[in-house]
PDB file of C-alpha atoms in Angstrom:
ATOM      1  CA  UNK F  14      -9.595  -4.766   8.165  1.00  0.00           C
ATOM      2  CA  UNK F  15      -7.944  -1.483   7.348  1.00  0.00           C
ATOM      3  CA  UNK F  16     -10.753   0.921   6.900  1.00  0.00           C
ATOM      4  CA  UNK F  17      -8.543   3.805   6.145  1.00  0.00           C
ATOM      5  CA  UNK F  18      -6.911   2.188   3.162  1.00  0.00           C
ATOM      6  CA  UNK F  19      -8.655   3.500   0.057  1.00  0.00           C
ATOM      7  CA  UNK F  20      -9.224   1.530  -3.157  1.00  0.00           C
ATOM      8  CA  UNK F  21      -6.390   2.408  -5.521  1.00  0.00           C
ATOM      9  CA  UNK F  22      -7.375   0.775  -8.770  1.00  0.00           C
ATOM     10  CA  UNK F  23      -8.916   2.605 -11.724  1.00  0.00           C
ATOM     11  CA  UNK F  24     -11.661   3.756 -12.299  1.00  0.00           C
ATOM     12  CA  UNK F  25     -12.240   4.208  -8.487  1.00  0.00           C
ATOM     13  CA  UNK F  26      -8.980   6.232  -8.275  1.00  0.00           C
ATOM     14  CA  UNK F  27      -7.846   7.302 -11.778  1.00  0.00           C
ATOM     15  CA  UNK F  28      -4.487   8.926 -10.913  1.00  0.00           C
ATOM     16  CA  UNK F  29      -2.752   6.829  -8.281  1.00  0.00           C
ATOM     17  CA  UNK F  30       0.541   8.264  -7.084  1.00  0.00           C
ATOM     18  CA  UNK F  31       3.580   6.532  -5.543  1.00  0.00           C
ATOM     19  CA  UNK F  32       2.543   8.457  -2.372  1.00  0.00           C
ATOM     20  CA  UNK F  33      -0.899   6.858  -2.357  1.00  0.00           C
ATOM     21  CA  UNK F  34       0.612   3.428  -2.764  1.00  0.00           C
ATOM     22  CA  UNK F  35       3.136   3.895   0.052  1.00  0.00           C
ATOM     23  CA  UNK F  36       0.480   5.285   2.417  1.00  0.00           C
ATOM     24  CA  UNK F  37      -1.666   2.250   1.830  1.00  0.00           C
ATOM     25  CA  UNK F  38       1.321  -0.010   2.496  1.00  0.00           C
ATOM     26  CA  UNK F  39       2.197   1.847   5.693  1.00  0.00           C
ATOM     27  CA  UNK F  40      -1.381   1.585   6.931  1.00  0.00           C
ATOM     28  CA  UNK F  41      -1.353  -2.202   6.148  1.00  0.00           C
ATOM     29  CA  UNK F  42       1.992  -2.789   7.990  1.00  0.00           C
ATOM     30  CA  UNK F  43       0.790  -0.718  10.991  1.00  0.00           C
ATOM     31  CA  UNK F  44      -2.431  -2.814  11.248  1.00  0.00           C
ATOM     32  CA  UNK F  45      -0.707  -6.138  10.856  1.00  0.00           C
ATOM     33  CA  UNK F  46       2.231  -5.265  13.276  1.00  0.00           C
ATOM     34  CA  UNK F  47       0.074  -3.474  15.835  1.00  0.00           C
ATOM     35  CA  UNK F  48       2.439  -0.590  15.914  1.00  0.00           C
ATOM     36  CA  UNK F  49       1.811   2.931  14.731  1.00  0.00           C
ATOM     37  CA  UNK F  50       5.475   3.752  15.126  1.00  0.00           C
ATOM     38  CA  UNK F  51       7.814   0.935  15.894  1.00  0.00           C
ATOM     39  CA  UNK F  52      10.494   0.960  18.487  1.00  0.00           C
ATOM     40  CA  UNK F  53      14.081   1.748  17.270  1.00  0.00           C
ATOM     41  CA  UNK F  54      15.038  -2.042  17.382  1.00  0.00           C
ATOM     42  CA  UNK F  55      12.055  -2.807  15.078  1.00  0.00           C
ATOM     43  CA  UNK F  56      12.401   0.144  12.696  1.00  0.00           C
ATOM     44  CA  UNK F  57      14.468  -1.568  10.009  1.00  0.00           C
ATOM     45  CA  UNK F  58      12.187  -4.600   9.696  1.00  0.00           C
ATOM     46  CA  UNK F  59       9.131  -2.390   9.740  1.00  0.00           C
ATOM     47  CA  UNK F  60      10.568  -0.172   6.995  1.00  0.00           C
ATOM     48  CA  UNK F  61      11.483  -3.199   4.954  1.00  0.00           C
ATOM     49  CA  UNK F  62       7.932  -4.492   5.286  1.00  0.00           C
ATOM     50  CA  UNK F  63       6.532  -1.219   4.058  1.00  0.00           C
ATOM     51  CA  UNK F  64       8.924  -1.338   1.122  1.00  0.00           C
ATOM     52  CA  UNK F  65       7.918  -4.856   0.258  1.00  0.00           C
ATOM     53  CA  UNK F  66       4.117  -4.086   0.492  1.00  0.00           C
ATOM     54  CA  UNK F  67       4.586  -0.932  -1.607  1.00  0.00           C
ATOM     55  CA  UNK F  68       6.325  -2.949  -4.348  1.00  0.00           C
ATOM     56  CA  UNK F  69       3.639  -5.731  -4.240  1.00  0.00           C
ATOM     57  CA  UNK F  70       0.878  -3.130  -4.473  1.00  0.00           C
ATOM     58  CA  UNK F  71       2.586  -1.428  -7.398  1.00  0.00           C
ATOM     59  CA  UNK F  72       2.947  -4.780  -9.237  1.00  0.00           C
ATOM     60  CA  UNK F  73      -0.635  -5.710  -8.428  1.00  0.00           C
ATOM     61  CA  UNK F  74      -2.010  -2.392  -9.761  1.00  0.00           C
ATOM     62  CA  UNK F  75       0.169  -2.633 -12.824  1.00  0.00           C
ATOM     63  CA  UNK F  76      -1.095  -6.104 -13.605  1.00  0.00           C
ATOM     64  CA  UNK F  77      -4.877  -5.566 -13.072  1.00  0.00           C
ATOM     65  CA  UNK F  78      -7.118  -5.390 -16.104  1.00  0.00           C
ATOM     66  CA  UNK F  79     -10.338  -3.547 -15.500  1.00  0.00           C
ATOM     67  CA  UNK F  80     -13.221  -4.873 -17.618  1.00  0.00           C
ATOM     68  CA  UNK F  81     -14.280  -2.438 -20.273  1.00  0.00           C
ATOM     69  CA  UNK F  82     -11.038  -0.489 -20.363  1.00  0.00           C
ATOM     70  CA  UNK F  83      -8.495  -0.547 -23.153  1.00  0.00           C
ATOM     71  CA  UNK F  84      -5.398  -2.715 -22.549  1.00  0.00           C
ATOM     72  CA  UNK F  85      -2.261  -0.811 -21.682  1.00  0.00           C
TER      73      UNK F  85
END
C-alpha cells in the first residue's frame, strides 16, 4: 500500500525517533486521503488524522514484543 513507509519495529529499525513515526503517519494519511497537501478547509482534519495515527503507531511500537529480545 504505502511503499515509502519503512518498518519501524526493532530489530529492523533499532532507534526509531518521533520524527520517523510522524513521517510514517503522514505518508499513511496522504495515501488514504489521496491528498499530498490538503486544501485549507481540510487542513485541520488532515492534521488531526496525522496526530491520531502518530499516537496509534507510538502505542503499537511500545506494545510489541519481539521474539528473542529481553522484555522492557
